[in-house]
Amino acid sequence: MDLLNTLVDKGLRRELPSREEALAVLATSDDDLLDVVAAAGKVRRTWFGRRVKLNYLVNLKSGLCPEDCSYCSQRLGSKAEILKYTWLKPDEASRAAAAGVAGGAKRVCLVASGRGPTDKDVDRVARTIDAIKSENADVEVCACLGLLSDGQAERLRGAGADAYNHNLNTSEATYGDITTTHTYADRVDTVRKAHAAGLSACSGLIAGMGESDEDLVDVVFGLRALDPDSVPVNFLIPFEGTPLAKEWNLTPQRCLRILAMVRFVCPDVEVRIAGGREVHLRSMQPLALHIANSIFLGDYLTSEGQAGRADLEMIADAGFEVEGADEVTLPEHRGGGCGAVCAEGPAKDAAEVPEASQARTDLVAVRRRGAGTDVAPNA
């Protein structure tokens, strides 16, 4: 297919595809799906080989958010029956992070619900980073605390944070349809603050909220313009009790085409399969590893993921390898990224393989373990 040959050539040159080419990827048929995956896989292997970076989420503060993001189970007015708790203490967060590192994670992502941190919150997170790095000195720490005020990114960098996550989520044109309490421009501003402070910028999207192909292309082109080091691709988890609970718009094939489009537009960045992969990719998750070079290990913020050991087994069975301590994530021309440790672990748990359907509400499991509970985390 001429389109795919063109996109591979552009990806190997780090050249931006045209909007028409990106839209054409999303419009390919299921008959061409394996060709699309193979083409995106050539670009992925050129820049990242067969390595898979593992990341681990620690939800520092769950629920109780004043923002009204329609996709979020922690939003203002959410009736989703999720865990709700205030800030974890630094030693609690450190123990949760250690479980992820022991399971193979190279990066720990510290997330807190809310519009953005106060200066007191930044101090609290700084103590948490110190506690984590005192136990695992080489682990990468990414903070995700919402909108940043002037000077806060610099303070987080000074406290030892390596990266900052703040997703654009959807296109600027439709952003007001999913959130009214802040703007797309607010999010762009925070990503730029992180960049300017010397933090590795992490910013991605959420697919499956009823957006058009044009919206998906718009947000990914917006991300390319911001030039983050990592782009997490989330697939909407339609939590009961949220405004988007009925939005079951994704198929595994659609998810793979979205990931491929992201890879072609952002060929040399860390593309991460993030929330919702178990819900929407299902048995096609291993195929997605041919496109993306990064995943979250274990559970997410308010929903459960598949068993950490099953993640490791999936990576090995698909012929990939966990990114190790002696490897840097990004290509040399991007500065290589943070050096960090990755302890491999055994992989023996088989994941359940459910049938596909239009609305698999049974796949959305509220997290009841790990941070904020007395139950061991899934790592």
Coordinates of C-alpha atoms in Angstrom, one line a residue:
M1 CA 0.0 0.0 0.0
D2 CA 1.6 3.3 -1.1
L3 CA 0.2 5.2 1.9
L4 CA 2.0 2.9 4.4
N5 CA 5.2 2.9 2.4
T6 CA 5.1 6.7 2.5
L7 CA 4.4 6.8 6.2
V8 CA 7.2 4.4 7.0
D9 CA 9.6 6.5 5.0
K10 CA 8.5 9.7 6.8
G11 CA 8.7 8.0 10.2
L12 CA 12.2 7.0 9.6
R13 CA 13.1 10.6 8.7
R14 CA 11.0 12.0 11.6
E15 CA 9.0 13.9 9.0
L16 CA 5.5 14.9 9.9
P17 CA 2.8 13.2 7.8
S18 CA 0.1 15.3 6.2
R19 CA -3.3 15.5 7.9
E20 CA -4.8 13.6 5.0
E21 CA -2.3 10.8 5.5
A22 CA -3.1 10.6 9.2
L23 CA -6.8 10.5 8.5
A24 CA -6.2 7.8 5.9
V25 CA -4.7 5.5 8.6
L26 CA -7.8 5.8 10.7
A27 CA -9.9 5.0 7.6
T28 CA -8.1 1.8 6.6
S29 CA -10.2 -1.3 6.5
D30 CA -9.9 -4.3 8.9
D31 CA -8.6 -6.3 5.9
D32 CA -5.5 -4.0 5.9
L33 CA -5.1 -3.9 9.7
L34 CA -2.1 -6.2 9.8
D35 CA -0.4 -4.2 7.1
V36 CA -1.0 -1.0 9.2
V37 CA 0.5 -2.7 12.3
A38 CA 3.5 -4.0 10.4
A39 CA 4.2 -0.6 8.9
A40 CA 3.9 1.2 12.3
G41 CA 6.1 -1.6 13.7
K42 CA 8.9 -0.8 11.4
V43 CA 9.0 2.7 12.7
R44 CA 8.7 1.6 16.3
R45 CA 11.6 -0.9 15.9
T46 CA 13.8 1.6 14.2
W47 CA 13.7 4.0 17.2
F48 CA 13.0 1.6 20.1
G49 CA 14.0 -1.9 19.0
R50 CA 11.9 -4.6 20.8
R51 CA 12.1 -2.9 24.2
V52 CA 9.0 -2.2 26.3
K53 CA 9.2 0.3 29.1
L54 CA 7.1 -0.4 32.2
N55 CA 5.5 2.4 34.2
Y56 CA 3.6 2.2 37.5
L57 CA 0.9 4.5 38.8
V58 CA 0.5 5.6 42.4
N59 CA -2.7 7.4 43.1
L60 CA -1.7 9.9 45.8
K61 CA -5.2 11.3 46.3
S62 CA -8.3 9.6 44.9
G63 CA -11.6 11.2 44.0
L64 CA -12.9 14.5 45.5
C65 CA -11.9 16.5 42.4
P66 CA -13.6 19.9 41.8
E67 CA -13.1 19.7 38.0
D68 CA -15.9 18.4 35.8
C69 CA -14.0 16.3 33.2
S70 CA -16.8 14.1 31.7
Y71 CA -14.5 11.1 31.2
C72 CA -13.2 11.0 34.8
S73 CA -14.5 8.8 37.6
Q74 CA -13.0 11.3 40.1
R75 CA -14.8 14.3 38.7
L76 CA -17.1 16.7 40.5
G77 CA -20.5 14.9 40.8
S78 CA -19.2 11.5 39.9
K79 CA -21.4 8.7 41.2
A80 CA -18.8 6.0 40.3
E81 CA -18.1 3.9 43.4
I82 CA -14.4 4.4 43.4
L83 CA -11.9 4.6 46.3
K84 CA -11.9 8.0 47.8
Y85 CA -9.1 9.2 50.1
T86 CA -6.9 12.2 50.8
W87 CA -3.2 12.4 50.4
L88 CA -1.1 9.4 51.1
K89 CA 1.8 9.9 53.5
P90 CA 5.3 9.8 51.9
D91 CA 6.1 6.4 53.4
E92 CA 2.8 5.0 52.1
A93 CA 3.4 6.2 48.6
S94 CA 7.0 4.9 48.8
R95 CA 5.8 1.4 49.7
A96 CA 3.3 1.5 46.8
A97 CA 6.0 2.6 44.4
A98 CA 8.4 -0.1 45.6
A99 CA 5.8 -2.7 44.7
G100 CA 5.8 -1.4 41.2
V101 CA 9.5 -1.3 40.9
A102 CA 9.8 -4.8 42.2
G103 CA 7.3 -5.9 39.6
G104 CA 9.5 -4.4 36.8
A105 CA 8.6 -0.7 36.6
K106 CA 11.2 1.7 35.4
R107 CA 9.1 4.8 36.0
V108 CA 6.7 5.6 38.9
C109 CA 3.9 8.1 38.1
L110 CA 2.6 10.1 41.1
V111 CA -0.9 11.3 40.4
A112 CA -3.2 13.4 42.5
S113 CA -6.8 14.5 41.6
G114 CA -7.6 18.1 41.7
R115 CA -7.4 21.3 39.6
G116 CA -3.7 21.8 40.4
P117 CA -1.4 21.7 43.4
T118 CA -1.0 24.3 46.1
D119 CA 2.5 25.2 47.2
K120 CA 1.9 23.0 50.3
D121 CA 0.9 20.1 47.9
V122 CA 4.2 20.6 46.0
D123 CA 6.1 20.4 49.3
R124 CA 4.2 17.2 50.1
V125 CA 5.0 15.7 46.8
A126 CA 8.6 16.7 47.2
R127 CA 8.8 14.7 50.4
T128 CA 7.2 11.8 48.6
I129 CA 9.8 11.9 45.8
D130 CA 12.6 12.0 48.4
A131 CA 11.1 8.9 50.2
I132 CA 10.8 7.0 46.9
K133 CA 14.3 7.8 45.6
S134 CA 15.9 7.1 49.0
E135 CA 14.7 3.5 48.5
N136 CA 15.1 3.3 44.7
A137 CA 17.6 5.9 43.7
D138 CA 17.5 5.2 39.9
V139 CA 13.8 5.1 39.4
E140 CA 12.2 7.7 37.2
V141 CA 9.5 9.8 38.9
C142 CA 6.8 11.5 36.9
A143 CA 4.4 13.8 38.7
C144 CA 0.8 14.4 37.5
L145 CA -0.8 17.0 39.7
G146 CA -3.0 19.0 37.4
L147 CA -2.5 22.6 36.2
L148 CA 0.8 24.2 37.4
S149 CA 1.3 27.7 38.6
D150 CA 4.4 29.7 37.9
G151 CA 7.5 28.2 39.6
Q152 CA 5.9 24.9 40.6
A153 CA 7.5 22.9 37.8
E154 CA 10.9 24.3 38.8
R155 CA 10.3 23.3 42.4
L156 CA 9.3 19.7 41.4
R157 CA 12.4 19.5 39.2
G158 CA 14.5 20.6 42.2
A159 CA 12.8 18.0 44.4
G160 CA 14.0 15.2 42.0
A161 CA 11.1 14.8 39.7
D162 CA 12.2 13.6 36.2
A163 CA 9.0 14.2 34.3
Y164 CA 5.6 15.8 34.4
N165 CA 2.4 14.4 32.8
H166 CA -0.5 16.6 31.7
N167 CA -2.6 15.2 28.9
L168 CA -4.3 17.3 26.2
N169 CA -7.0 14.5 26.0
T170 CA -8.9 15.8 22.9
S171 CA -8.9 18.4 20.2
E172 CA -9.1 22.1 21.0
A173 CA -12.3 22.4 19.0
T174 CA -14.2 19.9 21.2
Y175 CA -12.5 20.4 24.5
G176 CA -15.3 22.5 25.9
D177 CA -17.7 19.6 25.3
I178 CA -15.9 17.4 27.8
T179 CA -14.7 19.9 30.4
T180 CA -15.9 23.4 31.4
T181 CA -13.8 24.2 34.5
H182 CA -10.6 24.7 32.6
T183 CA -9.5 25.0 28.9
Y184 CA -7.4 23.3 26.3
A185 CA -5.1 26.3 26.5
D186 CA -4.6 25.8 30.3
R187 CA -3.4 22.3 29.5
V188 CA -1.0 23.4 26.8
D189 CA 0.4 26.1 29.2
T190 CA 1.2 23.4 31.9
V191 CA 3.0 21.2 29.4
R192 CA 5.1 24.2 28.3
K193 CA 5.8 25.0 31.9
A194 CA 7.1 21.5 32.5
H195 CA 9.3 21.7 29.4
A196 CA 10.7 25.1 30.4
A197 CA 11.6 23.7 33.8
G198 CA 13.7 20.9 32.3
L199 CA 11.2 18.2 33.1
S200 CA 10.6 15.5 30.6
A201 CA 7.1 16.4 29.2
C202 CA 4.5 13.6 29.1
S203 CA 1.2 14.4 27.3
G204 CA -1.3 12.3 25.6
L205 CA -4.9 11.8 24.7
I206 CA -8.1 9.8 25.4
A207 CA -9.8 8.0 22.6
G208 CA -13.4 6.8 22.6
M209 CA -15.3 9.8 23.9
G210 CA -17.4 10.2 20.8
E211 CA -14.8 12.2 18.9
S212 CA -14.4 12.2 15.1
D213 CA -11.3 11.1 13.2
E214 CA -10.5 14.8 12.6
D215 CA -10.5 15.4 16.4
L216 CA -8.1 12.5 16.9
V217 CA -5.8 13.9 14.3
D218 CA -6.0 17.4 15.6
V219 CA -5.0 16.4 19.2
V220 CA -2.1 14.2 18.0
F221 CA -0.9 17.0 15.7
G222 CA -1.2 19.3 18.7
L223 CA 0.9 16.9 20.8
R224 CA 3.5 16.8 18.0
A225 CA 3.8 20.6 18.1
L226 CA 4.4 20.5 21.9
D227 CA 7.1 17.8 21.4
P228 CA 6.6 15.7 24.5
D229 CA 9.0 12.9 25.2
S230 CA 6.2 10.5 25.9
V231 CA 2.6 10.2 24.6
P232 CA 0.2 8.0 26.6
V233 CA -2.8 6.8 24.6
N234 CA -5.8 6.2 26.9
F235 CA -8.9 4.4 25.7
L236 CA -12.0 5.7 27.6
I237 CA -13.1 3.5 30.5
P238 CA -16.8 4.2 30.6
F239 CA -17.4 4.2 34.3
E240 CA -21.0 3.9 35.5
G241 CA -21.8 7.1 37.3
T242 CA -20.0 9.4 34.8
P243 CA -21.5 11.3 31.8
L244 CA -19.7 9.1 29.3
A245 CA -20.8 5.8 30.8
K246 CA -22.6 4.9 27.6
E247 CA -19.7 5.7 25.2
W248 CA -18.7 2.2 24.1
N249 CA -17.3 3.3 20.7
L250 CA -14.1 1.4 20.4
T251 CA -13.1 -2.0 18.9
P252 CA -9.7 -3.6 19.2
Q253 CA -9.2 -2.8 15.5
R254 CA -10.0 0.9 16.0
C255 CA -7.6 1.1 18.9
L256 CA -4.8 -0.4 16.8
R257 CA -5.4 2.1 14.0
I258 CA -5.3 5.0 16.5
L259 CA -2.1 3.7 18.0
A260 CA -0.6 3.4 14.5
M261 CA -1.6 7.0 13.6
V262 CA 0.0 8.2 16.8
R263 CA 3.2 6.3 16.0
F264 CA 3.4 7.8 12.4
V265 CA 2.8 11.3 13.7
C266 CA 5.2 10.9 16.7
P267 CA 7.6 8.3 15.4
D268 CA 10.5 8.8 17.8
V269 CA 8.7 9.4 21.1
E270 CA 7.7 7.0 23.8
V271 CA 4.2 5.9 22.8
R272 CA 2.5 4.3 25.8
I273 CA -0.6 2.1 25.9
A274 CA -2.3 3.6 28.9
G275 CA -5.7 3.3 30.6
G276 CA -8.3 1.1 29.0
R277 CA -6.1 -1.3 27.1
E278 CA -7.6 -4.4 28.8
V279 CA -11.1 -3.1 28.3
H280 CA -10.8 -2.3 24.6
L281 CA -7.8 -4.0 23.1
R282 CA -8.5 -7.2 25.0
S283 CA -6.9 -10.2 23.3
M284 CA -5.2 -7.8 20.8
Q285 CA -2.9 -6.3 23.4
P286 CA 0.2 -8.2 22.3
L287 CA -0.3 -6.9 18.7
A288 CA -0.4 -3.3 20.1
L289 CA 3.2 -3.8 21.4
H290 CA 4.4 -3.8 17.8
I291 CA 3.3 -0.2 17.7
A292 CA 3.8 1.2 21.2
N293 CA 6.9 0.8 23.3
S294 CA 5.6 1.5 26.7
I295 CA 2.7 0.3 29.0
F296 CA 1.5 0.7 32.5
L297 CA 2.1 -2.2 34.8
G298 CA -0.8 -3.5 37.0
D299 CA -3.6 -1.2 38.1
Y300 CA -4.6 2.3 37.0
L301 CA -5.9 5.2 39.1
T302 CA -9.4 4.0 39.9
S303 CA -9.7 0.8 37.9
E304 CA -7.9 -2.5 37.9
G305 CA -5.6 -3.7 35.2
Q306 CA -4.6 -7.2 34.4
A307 CA -2.2 -8.9 36.8
G308 CA 1.3 -7.6 36.6
R309 CA 2.7 -11.0 36.0
A310 CA 0.3 -11.4 33.1
D311 CA 1.7 -8.1 31.6
L312 CA 5.3 -9.5 31.8
E313 CA 4.2 -12.8 30.3
M314 CA 2.4 -11.0 27.4
I315 CA 5.6 -9.0 26.7
A316 CA 7.7 -12.1 26.6
D317 CA 5.2 -14.2 24.6
A318 CA 5.0 -11.4 22.0
G319 CA 8.8 -11.6 21.5
F320 CA 9.6 -8.3 23.3
E321 CA 11.8 -7.6 26.3
V322 CA 11.4 -5.3 29.3
E323 CA 13.6 -2.2 29.0
G324 CA 16.5 -2.7 31.4
A325 CA 18.7 -0.6 33.7
D326 CA 21.5 -0.3 31.2
E327 CA 19.1 1.1 28.5
V328 CA 17.8 4.6 27.9
T329 CA 14.3 5.0 26.6
L330 CA 14.6 7.7 23.9
P331 CA 16.8 7.8 20.8
E332 CA 20.0 9.7 21.2
H333 CA 18.9 12.7 19.1
R334 CA 16.1 13.3 21.7
G335 CA 18.7 13.2 24.6
G336 CA 18.2 9.6 25.5
G337 CA 15.7 10.2 28.3
C338 CA 16.2 9.4 32.0
G339 CA 18.4 6.5 33.0
A340 CA 16.5 4.2 35.4
V341 CA 16.4 0.7 36.8
C342 CA 14.0 -2.1 35.7
A343 CA 13.9 -5.3 37.8
E344 CA 12.4 -8.1 35.8
G345 CA 10.2 -10.5 37.5
P346 CA 8.6 -13.9 36.9
A347 CA 5.5 -14.1 34.7
K348 CA 3.1 -16.9 35.2
D349 CA -0.4 -15.6 35.5
A350 CA -2.6 -16.1 32.4
A351 CA -5.1 -13.3 31.5
E352 CA -8.7 -14.0 30.9
V353 CA -9.8 -13.7 27.3
P354 CA -13.4 -12.5 27.1
E355 CA -15.6 -12.3 24.0
A356 CA -16.0 -9.0 22.2
S357 CA -19.2 -7.0 22.5
Q358 CA -20.5 -3.5 22.2
A359 CA -20.7 -2.7 25.9
R360 CA -18.6 -4.8 28.3
T361 CA -19.4 -3.1 31.6
D362 CA -18.1 -6.3 33.3
L363 CA -14.6 -5.3 32.3
V364 CA -14.6 -2.1 34.3
A365 CA -13.5 -3.1 37.8
V366 CA -13.2 -0.5 40.5
R367 CA -9.8 -0.6 42.1
R368 CA -10.0 -1.9 45.7
R369 CA -6.4 -2.6 46.3
G370 CA -3.0 -0.8 46.5
A371 CA -2.6 2.9 47.4
G372 CA -5.1 4.1 49.9
T373 CA -6.1 0.6 51.1
D374 CA -4.7 -2.2 53.3
V375 CA -4.8 -4.6 50.4
A376 CA -1.6 -5.5 48.5
P377 CA -1.2 -3.7 45.2
N378 CA -1.4 -5.4 41.8
A379 CA 2.2 -5.3 40.6

